[in-house]
Amino acid sequence: MIQAHYQGVIIPYRNYIGKKFNEIEEKIELNQKQDTGVEPVDADITIQFNSTYLEVLDKAYNWRGVINFFSIGLCVFALFMINLMVLIILKVGFDWLAIAAFLLMSLFLLGIFFIYKFFLKKDLFGYTHYPIRFNRKNRKVYVFKTKDDIRVFDWDHLKVAFTRIDTGNRRKPEYDIRFSQIAEDGTIEDAFCLPFVKFAHTIEYTEEDGYQFSLDAEALWFASNWEYIRCYMEDGVEESYKAVRKLIPLDKKRESLLQSMKMAWYFTAKVYSFKETKTAQGTRYIVDVQKTYNETVLALLVNGVGFFIILIFFIGRPFVMHIAKRPKWSKQVEDACVVDSDDPYNYEKHPNQGHPKAKETALGIIVKTITFFLCYFSIYGFLWVFDKVAEVKGNDLPIRFSDYLAFWNWF
């Protein structure tokens, strides 16, 4: 899962660049000119929206800080355990079980070090995000890699496809919406992707149609995200403008503490539900706002159960986003993306209402209440563990965590 979100952004695609596009098997090709029949959905990926350009996030953004700080936490835990085992060995003498545990934790720490050296440091010392700009006026796409590596693509010459992400694990078929720049001989020269990544259980191959999703929901999830970009570049601004729910506050500034907390809580993209409707143009699929809300509320229970781990993410997200550099477009890109002062579709100046809000339900109230208490007891358990560590260490910590537990008991 980690590789799937970082490939094509921070780390290069595996077994893709340099191959013939026609040789890539597990993909479903898309046509920029063809309407998918699904309502466009921005899925909380929009940084800026106007008549000149649409700027969106990269697919690694949701995971920034989560994995990195979790690995740092594991390192601290491993060092603490090694220190504790050394103290036990010095106090009670050599014990084969303690020595074996010491060696095991040392190897564990060494493994984390190598993972960090080759992969995670790119997250911590990279950029807060890697934006993509779609300029509908000059038909160009700008992809930010580093301040010295901003890649420019011709929209009309790109090949687009739902493409299998090669993570080396054949049991987890994850896909992204990938744009490929093709040379005259059919070789893939470069590639980038949209933020949406989906684990698709059911993709089948037929000689007539090639690879296709056999579950309608998976096809709709992909199509709605692709339609948002396709519609903006091909069919005019209005329909995509209606799809924008909000702008992610990252334009020319860092992620705020509040935004970091939100991303730590909802670190995966929202999955929308759709309902079929008949129109003069044929069958179309539009967002089912109420069902989407109910499914999102139920997802709160998962976050409540795992709040013990999310506590680490709450610390890790702002930590990493503060250390990482902020991306800055070159003057050439900014000059090519000048926005008209009276642009009626400049979302920053003229935000629309987006999708109508869903009605609060009894299920939503019950789930939110249960989630609150799950988080409460998770924090209690988190502090209880530290209190027991303080007891093992001889109660020599300057502040006892039982003081905090007393507060929670009172509350």
XYZ file of N, CA and C in Angstrom, residues 31-225:
585
model
N -10.022 7.801 -23.113
C -10.025 8.751 -24.217
C -10.359 10.138 -23.674
N -9.471 11.099 -23.897
C -9.701 12.450 -23.387
C -10.981 13.072 -23.931
N -11.403 12.649 -25.110
C -12.565 13.257 -25.759
C -13.876 12.576 -25.383
N -13.823 11.463 -24.682
C -15.022 10.655 -24.430
C -15.576 10.887 -23.030
N -16.845 11.275 -22.959
C -17.545 11.448 -21.686
C -17.748 10.085 -21.038
N -17.412 9.967 -19.756
C -17.525 8.677 -19.070
C -18.942 8.381 -18.600
N -19.814 9.403 -18.556
C -21.177 9.194 -18.072
C -21.291 9.234 -16.562
N -20.191 9.584 -15.877
C -20.182 9.660 -14.416
C -19.987 11.116 -14.004
N -20.700 11.531 -12.964
C -20.565 12.897 -12.467
C -19.127 13.155 -12.017
N -18.509 14.269 -12.422
C -17.147 14.565 -11.975
C -17.100 14.824 -10.475
N -16.070 14.303 -9.828
C -15.888 14.456 -8.381
C -14.459 14.908 -8.117
N -14.303 15.966 -7.338
C -12.936 16.441 -7.076
C -12.265 15.673 -5.939
N -13.044 15.014 -5.067
C -12.518 14.133 -4.010
C -11.467 14.818 -3.143
N -11.653 16.101 -2.875
C -10.763 16.859 -1.981
C -9.312 16.825 -2.453
N -9.097 17.094 -3.738
C -7.728 17.112 -4.266
C -7.357 18.472 -4.850
N -8.281 19.445 -4.827
C -8.082 20.706 -5.551
C -7.382 21.753 -4.693
N -6.281 22.287 -5.227
C -5.548 23.368 -4.563
C -6.003 24.716 -5.113
N -6.129 24.816 -6.449
C -6.628 26.031 -7.091
C -7.503 25.651 -8.278
N -8.546 26.462 -8.480
C -9.453 26.237 -9.613
C -9.836 27.583 -10.203
N -9.640 27.733 -11.524
C -10.061 28.926 -12.240
C -10.154 28.581 -13.721
N -10.470 29.562 -14.544
C -10.642 29.304 -15.978
C -9.331 29.044 -16.700
N -8.202 29.388 -16.076
C -6.899 29.194 -16.712
C -6.296 27.848 -16.372
N -6.284 27.511 -15.086
C -5.655 26.248 -14.695
C -6.352 25.618 -13.495
N -6.166 24.323 -13.396
C -6.648 23.525 -12.263
C -5.432 22.876 -11.631
N -5.202 23.148 -10.360
C -4.048 22.576 -9.660
C -4.535 21.560 -8.635
N -3.954 20.348 -8.680
C -4.385 19.277 -7.782
C -3.195 18.695 -7.027
N -3.517 17.899 -6.018
C -2.509 17.258 -5.181
C -1.891 16.051 -5.865
N -0.817 15.538 -5.293
C -0.246 14.260 -5.700
C -0.851 13.157 -4.834
N -0.669 11.902 -5.243
C -1.311 10.795 -4.528
C -0.593 10.422 -3.237
N 0.610 10.957 -2.993
C 1.329 10.658 -1.754
C 0.961 11.620 -0.622
N 0.208 12.667 -0.947
C -0.058 13.720 0.035
C -0.764 13.202 1.291
N -1.779 12.363 1.100
C -2.537 11.862 2.256
C -1.661 11.100 3.238
N -0.560 10.515 2.745
C 0.285 9.669 3.588
C 1.514 10.401 4.128
N 1.658 11.678 3.777
C 2.853 12.391 4.208
C 2.916 12.457 5.736
N 4.059 12.078 6.289
C 4.261 12.138 7.721
C 3.783 10.928 8.483
N 2.791 10.253 7.948
C 2.218 9.106 8.656
C 3.238 7.982 8.785
N 3.753 7.528 7.661
C 4.682 6.407 7.662
C 6.022 6.811 8.252
N 6.466 8.014 7.909
C 7.780 8.454 8.367
C 7.840 8.552 9.885
N 6.853 9.237 10.461
C 6.906 9.414 11.908
C 6.614 8.106 12.634
N 5.819 7.239 12.024
C 5.562 5.941 12.625
C 6.859 5.141 12.700
N 7.692 5.254 11.644
C 8.977 4.552 11.660
C 9.898 5.142 12.723
N 9.838 6.481 12.895
C 10.632 7.114 13.955
C 10.162 6.610 15.321
N 8.842 6.501 15.479
C 8.312 5.977 16.735
C 8.774 4.558 16.999
N 8.805 3.737 15.951
C 9.299 2.368 16.101
C 10.774 2.356 16.486
N 11.543 3.289 15.918
C 12.970 3.387 16.270
C 13.133 3.732 17.750
N 12.341 4.703 18.209
C 12.416 5.087 19.628
C 12.024 3.916 20.516
N 10.969 3.194 20.120
C 10.534 2.027 20.884
C 11.634 0.958 20.915
N 12.265 0.707 19.735
C 13.325 -0.299 19.667
C 14.513 0.099 20.544
N 14.887 1.375 20.514
C 16.003 1.855 21.350
C 15.667 1.721 22.832
N 14.416 2.031 23.177
C 13.994 1.891 24.566
C 14.070 0.430 25.022
N 13.606 -0.489 24.169
C 13.636 -1.906 24.516
C 15.068 -2.426 24.629
N 15.940 -1.977 23.728
C 17.346 -2.386 23.807
C 17.971 -1.884 25.101
N 17.681 -0.632 25.458
C 18.191 -0.049 26.706
C 17.674 -0.828 27.915
N 16.386 -1.179 27.887
C 15.794 -1.920 28.994
C 16.418 -3.306 29.129
N 16.675 -3.976 28.005
C 17.269 -5.314 28.034
C 18.708 -5.282 28.531
N 19.441 -4.240 28.155
C 20.816 -4.090 28.653
C 20.814 -3.920 30.165
N 19.880 -3.113 30.676
C 19.782 -2.913 32.123
C 19.437 -4.221 32.837
N 18.533 -5.013 32.224
C 18.159 -6.297 32.827
C 19.347 -7.246 32.859
N 20.103 -7.289 31.746
C 21.271 -8.173 31.673
C 22.316 -7.764 32.708
N 22.536 -6.433 32.855
C 23.530 -5.953 33.823
C 23.094 -6.205 35.265
N 21.778 -6.211 35.476
C 21.265 -6.363 36.838
C 21.147 -7.816 37.270
N 20.638 -8.684 36.403
C 20.386 -10.079 36.797
C 21.383 -11.049 36.178
N 22.300 -10.527 35.361
C 23.273 -11.406 34.724
C 22.786 -11.868 33.360
N 23.617 -12.661 32.706
C 23.290 -13.118 31.356
C 22.123 -14.105 31.389
N 21.163 -13.790 30.548
C 19.996 -14.648 30.398
C 19.779 -14.838 28.898
N 19.726 -16.104 28.459
C 19.647 -16.362 27.023
C 18.416 -15.730 26.388
N 17.312 -15.702 27.116
C 16.095 -15.097 26.576
C 16.282 -13.601 26.368
N 16.911 -12.934 27.369
C 17.148 -11.487 27.253
C 18.124 -11.180 26.122
N 19.162 -12.015 25.988
C 20.140 -11.810 24.917
C 19.488 -11.997 23.542
N 18.654 -13.031 23.414
C 17.964 -13.274 22.145
C 17.035 -12.109 21.797
N 16.316 -11.593 22.816
C 15.438 -10.446 22.599
C 16.247 -9.210 22.199
N 17.428 -9.046 22.846
C 18.306 -7.916 22.531
C 18.756 -7.973 21.065
N 19.182 -9.145 20.631
C 19.630 -9.299 19.246
C 18.479 -9.085 18.258
N 17.293 -9.579 18.617
C 16.131 -9.431 17.743
C 15.761 -7.957 17.566
N 15.736 -7.209 18.676
C 15.402 -5.791 18.601
C 16.479 -5.015 17.854
N 17.729 -5.419 17.987
C 18.819 -4.753 17.264
C 18.668 -4.948 15.759
N 18.324 -6.166 15.342
C 18.108 -6.434 13.926
C 16.891 -5.657 13.415
N 15.873 -5.560 14.234
C 14.673 -4.809 13.890
C 15.014 -3.336 13.656
N 15.826 -2.769 14.549
C 16.242 -1.379 14.428
C 17.089 -1.175 13.180
N 17.967 -2.117 12.889
C 18.807 -2.032 11.702
C 17.959 -2.070 10.429
N 16.922 -2.907 10.428
C 16.028 -2.989 9.272
C 15.305 -1.679 9.023
N 14.822 -1.046 10.099
C 14.141 0.241 9.964
C 15.109 1.291 9.417
N 16.376 1.230 9.858
C 17.381 2.186 9.391
C 17.563 2.091 7.877
N 17.638 0.880 7.350
C 17.834 0.711 5.917
C 16.602 1.147 5.126
N 15.401 0.862 5.670
C 14.178 1.320 5.013
C 14.169 2.847 4.958
N 14.548 3.475 6.062
C 14.576 4.935 6.122
C 15.601 5.502 5.148
N 16.783 4.881 5.088
C 17.866 5.382 4.247
C 17.481 5.420 2.783
N 16.791 4.402 2.297
C 16.506 4.299 0.874
C 15.128 4.808 0.468
N 14.253 5.059 1.443
C 12.881 5.391 1.058
C 12.304 6.556 1.857
N 12.266 6.412 3.173
C 11.520 7.363 3.988
C 12.164 8.737 4.082
N 13.480 8.830 3.894
C 14.116 10.150 3.974
C 13.614 11.074 2.858
N 13.176 10.491 1.741
C 12.624 11.299 0.659
C 11.314 11.947 1.076
N 10.646 11.340 2.020
C 9.400 11.885 2.542
C 9.695 13.025 3.521
N 10.614 12.805 4.435
C 10.907 13.782 5.472
C 11.618 15.012 4.929
N 12.577 14.809 4.030
C 13.374 15.919 3.527
C 13.018 16.290 2.087
N 11.836 15.886 1.637
C 11.366 16.259 0.316
C 10.521 17.517 0.380
N 9.384 17.486 -0.304
C 8.470 18.628 -0.343
C 7.156 18.259 0.343
N 6.467 19.279 0.823
C 5.208 19.044 1.535
C 4.186 18.371 0.615
N 4.236 18.718 -0.675
C 3.391 18.069 -1.670
C 4.010 18.312 -3.046
N 3.516 17.579 -4.038
C 4.062 17.646 -5.388
C 2.904 17.956 -6.346
N 2.572 19.249 -6.495
C 1.357 19.637 -7.217
C 1.429 19.379 -8.727
N 0.246 19.285 -9.329
C 0.092 19.106 -10.767
C -0.865 20.186 -11.267
N -0.465 20.904 -12.320
C -1.311 21.942 -12.896
C -1.760 21.555 -14.302
N -3.078 21.643 -14.519
C -3.655 21.420 -15.838
C -4.082 22.778 -16.392
N -3.367 23.253 -17.407
C -3.671 24.556 -18.002
C -4.532 24.329 -19.242
N -5.798 24.729 -19.158
C -6.734 24.444 -20.252
C -6.579 25.431 -21.409
N -5.900 26.565 -21.203
C -5.748 27.551 -22.265
C -4.595 27.219 -23.209
N -3.459 26.802 -22.641
C -2.338 26.436 -23.515
C -2.184 24.930 -23.684
N -3.132 24.154 -23.087
C -3.178 22.686 -23.241
C -1.913 22.022 -22.706
N -1.352 22.564 -21.650
C -0.152 22.006 -21.041
C -0.465 21.458 -19.649
N 0.350 20.498 -19.214
C 0.262 19.962 -17.856
C 1.638 20.136 -17.217
N 1.668 20.767 -16.038
C 2.922 21.008 -15.328
C 2.963 20.108 -14.095
N 4.024 19.343 -13.981
C 4.173 18.407 -12.868
C 5.409 18.788 -12.068
N 5.213 19.083 -10.785
C 6.316 19.505 -9.925
C 7.022 18.286 -9.334
N 8.338 18.216 -9.542
C 9.172 17.178 -8.938
C 10.092 17.805 -7.884
N 10.890 18.783 -8.314
C 11.716 19.612 -7.434
C 11.714 21.010 -8.033
N 12.331 21.959 -7.338
C 12.359 23.329 -7.867
C 13.138 23.407 -9.179
N 14.054 22.467 -9.393
C 14.839 22.432 -10.627
C 14.327 21.394 -11.623
N 13.249 20.723 -11.286
C 12.710 19.669 -12.155
C 11.189 19.798 -12.212
N 10.726 20.719 -13.060
C 9.294 20.891 -13.313
C 9.033 20.414 -14.737
N 8.289 19.343 -14.865
C 8.098 18.710 -16.161
C 6.833 19.235 -16.849
N 6.944 19.414 -18.145
C 5.851 19.972 -18.940
C 5.404 18.940 -19.970
N 4.103 18.692 -20.021
C 3.538 17.709 -20.944
C 2.464 18.364 -21.804
N 2.298 17.870 -23.035
C 1.197 18.290 -23.909
C -0.016 17.414 -23.627
N -1.093 18.036 -23.177
C -2.296 17.301 -22.817
C -2.799 16.414 -23.960
N -2.810 16.951 -25.163
C -3.379 16.228 -26.299
C -2.520 15.061 -26.764
N -1.266 14.989 -26.315
C -0.366 13.924 -26.750
C -0.118 12.874 -25.665
N -0.830 12.995 -24.546
C -0.653 12.037 -23.454
C -1.551 10.822 -23.644
N -1.050 9.668 -23.244
C -1.857 8.455 -23.159
C -2.341 8.314 -21.720
N -3.629 8.047 -21.549
C -4.204 7.947 -20.214
C -4.803 6.562 -20.021
N -4.612 5.996 -18.822
C -5.153 4.659 -18.560
C -5.249 4.404 -17.066
N -6.267 3.612 -16.666
C -6.267 3.012 -15.329
C -5.185 1.929 -15.389
N -4.145 2.057 -14.609
C -2.981 1.188 -14.769
C -2.615 0.502 -13.454
N -2.289 -0.789 -13.544
C -1.860 -1.559 -12.382
C -0.535 -1.015 -11.861
N -0.446 -0.792 -10.537
C 0.780 -0.314 -9.898
C 1.625 -1.523 -9.528
N 2.844 -1.564 -10.029
C 3.721 -2.712 -9.801
C 4.445 -2.556 -8.462
N 3.907 -3.202 -7.432
C 4.537 -3.183 -6.110
C 5.251 -4.488 -5.803
N 5.235 -5.410 -6.750
C 5.861 -6.711 -6.532
C 4.971 -7.690 -5.809
N 3.773 -7.259 -5.424
C 2.819 -8.117 -4.719
C 1.652 -8.411 -5.652
N 1.567 -9.603 -6.157
C 0.532 -9.954 -7.123
C -0.834 -10.154 -6.479
N -0.878 -10.215 -5.147
C -2.162 -10.463 -4.481
C -2.918 -9.167 -4.201
N -2.283 -8.021 -4.371
C -2.934 -6.749 -4.091
C -2.932 -5.880 -5.345
N -3.911 -6.070 -6.218
C -3.948 -5.307 -7.468
C -4.432 -3.873 -7.255
N -3.511 -2.939 -7.059
C -3.860 -1.530 -6.880
C -3.626 -0.776 -8.182
N -4.492 0.183 -8.454
C -4.460 0.910 -9.714
C -4.435 2.411 -9.466
N -3.859 3.140 -10.435
C -3.956 4.595 -10.426
C -4.346 5.082 -11.812
N -4.678 6.377 -11.908
C -5.021 6.990 -13.191
C -3.744 7.620 -13.712
N -3.132 6.996 -14.717
C -1.769 7.334 -15.119
C -1.721 7.991 -16.491
N -0.918 9.046 -16.575
C -0.666 9.755 -17.821
C 0.740 9.392 -18.285
N 0.861 8.976 -19.538
C 2.152 8.548 -20.068
C 2.527 9.356 -21.303
N 3.779 9.801 -21.327
C 4.313 10.472 -22.511
C 5.013 9.422 -23.364
N 4.572 9.299 -24.621
C 5.038 8.227 -25.483
C 5.935 8.775 -26.590
N 7.069 8.113 -26.811
C 7.961 8.478 -27.906
C 7.388 7.969 -29.232
N 8.029 8.361 -30.347
C 7.544 7.971 -31.669
C 7.544 6.460 -31.866
N 8.474 5.767 -31.209
C 8.542 4.309 -31.365
C 7.650 3.566 -30.380
N 6.808 4.316 -29.622
C 5.882 3.687 -28.685
C 6.441 3.454 -27.304
N 7.673 3.927 -27.032
C 8.295 3.749 -25.724
C 7.795 4.798 -24.742
N 7.568 4.396 -23.515
C 7.128 5.322 -22.467
C 8.326 6.136 -21.993
N 8.287 7.438 -22.220
C 9.393 8.319 -21.834
C 9.250 8.834 -20.403
N 8.031 9.125 -19.996
C 7.788 9.675 -18.666
C 6.337 9.416 -18.299
N 6.021 9.539 -17.007
C 4.647 9.294 -16.562
C 4.386 9.995 -15.242
N 3.133 10.360 -15.027
C 2.676 10.897 -13.742
C 1.244 10.433 -13.545
N 0.662 10.699 -12.386
C -0.665 10.156 -12.099
C -1.495 11.115 -11.265
N -2.791 10.879 -11.238
C -3.714 11.614 -10.382
C -3.663 11.053 -8.957
N -4.198 11.788 -7.988
C -4.109 11.343 -6.595
C -4.848 10.056 -6.272
N -5.882 9.712 -7.047
C -6.738 8.590 -6.667
C -6.040 7.244 -6.876
N -5.978 6.444 -5.818
C -5.439 5.075 -5.872
C -6.512 4.148 -5.324
N -6.744 3.039 -6.014
C -7.793 2.127 -5.566
C -7.319 0.688 -5.642
N -7.645 -0.052 -4.576
C -7.396 -1.491 -4.549
C -8.585 -2.182 -5.198
N -8.371 -2.765 -6.383
C -9.467 -3.366 -7.151
C -9.348 -4.881 -7.125
N -10.263 -5.535 -6.429
C -10.258 -6.996 -6.361
C -10.586 -7.624 -7.705
N -11.506 -7.003 -8.416
C -12.101 -7.684 -9.552
C -11.809 -6.961 -10.852
N -10.764 -7.352 -11.515
C -10.472 -6.851 -12.840
C -10.254 -8.070 -13.729
N -10.954 -8.106 -14.839
C -10.940 -9.289 -15.683
C -10.483 -8.942 -17.092
N -10.017 -9.942 -17.801
C -9.502 -9.732 -19.155
C -10.322 -10.515 -20.172
N -10.706 -9.828 -21.234
C -11.344 -10.498 -22.367
C -10.648 -10.036 -23.642
N -10.625 -10.880 -24.654
C -9.959 -10.523 -25.905
C -10.642 -9.340 -26.585
N -11.960 -9.218 -26.387
C -12.702 -8.135 -27.035
C -12.449 -6.787 -26.359
N -12.474 -6.761 -25.049
C -12.413 -5.497 -24.312
C -11.112 -5.281 -23.550
N -10.234 -6.285 -23.500
C -9.011 -6.144 -22.702
C -9.336 -6.249 -21.226
N -8.567 -5.541 -20.394
C -8.810 -5.559 -18.948
C -9.954 -4.612 -18.600
N -10.922 -5.112 -17.813
C -12.049 -4.304 -17.385
C -12.396 -4.635 -15.938
N -12.879 -3.615 -15.206
C -13.363 -3.853 -13.851
C -14.707 -4.576 -13.942
N -14.854 -5.639 -13.188
C -16.122 -6.356 -13.221
C -17.075 -5.872 -12.136
N -16.593 -5.056 -11.212
C -17.448 -4.478 -10.179
C -17.729 -3.031 -10.545
N -18.995 -2.683 -10.699
C -19.364 -1.350 -11.164
C -18.822 -0.245 -10.271
N -18.837 -0.473 -8.940
C -18.419 0.571 -8.008
C -16.975 0.991 -8.255
N -16.106 0.020 -8.534
C -14.698 0.344 -8.765
C -14.535 1.189 -10.016
N -15.258 0.838 -11.063
C -15.186 1.609 -12.302
C -15.702 3.034 -12.083
N -16.752 3.187 -11.283
C -17.322 4.513 -11.031
C -16.376 5.375 -10.213
N -15.695 4.792 -9.233
C -14.738 5.554 -8.422
C -13.629 6.129 -9.287
N -13.065 5.279 -10.136
C -12.015 5.744 -11.027
C -12.552 6.775 -12.019
N -13.690 6.461 -12.629
C -14.231 7.320 -13.683
C -14.586 8.708 -13.158
N -15.114 8.807 -11.941
C -15.508 10.110 -11.398
C -14.302 11.018 -11.187
N -13.188 10.447 -10.743
C -11.972 11.237 -10.547
C -11.362 11.641 -11.880
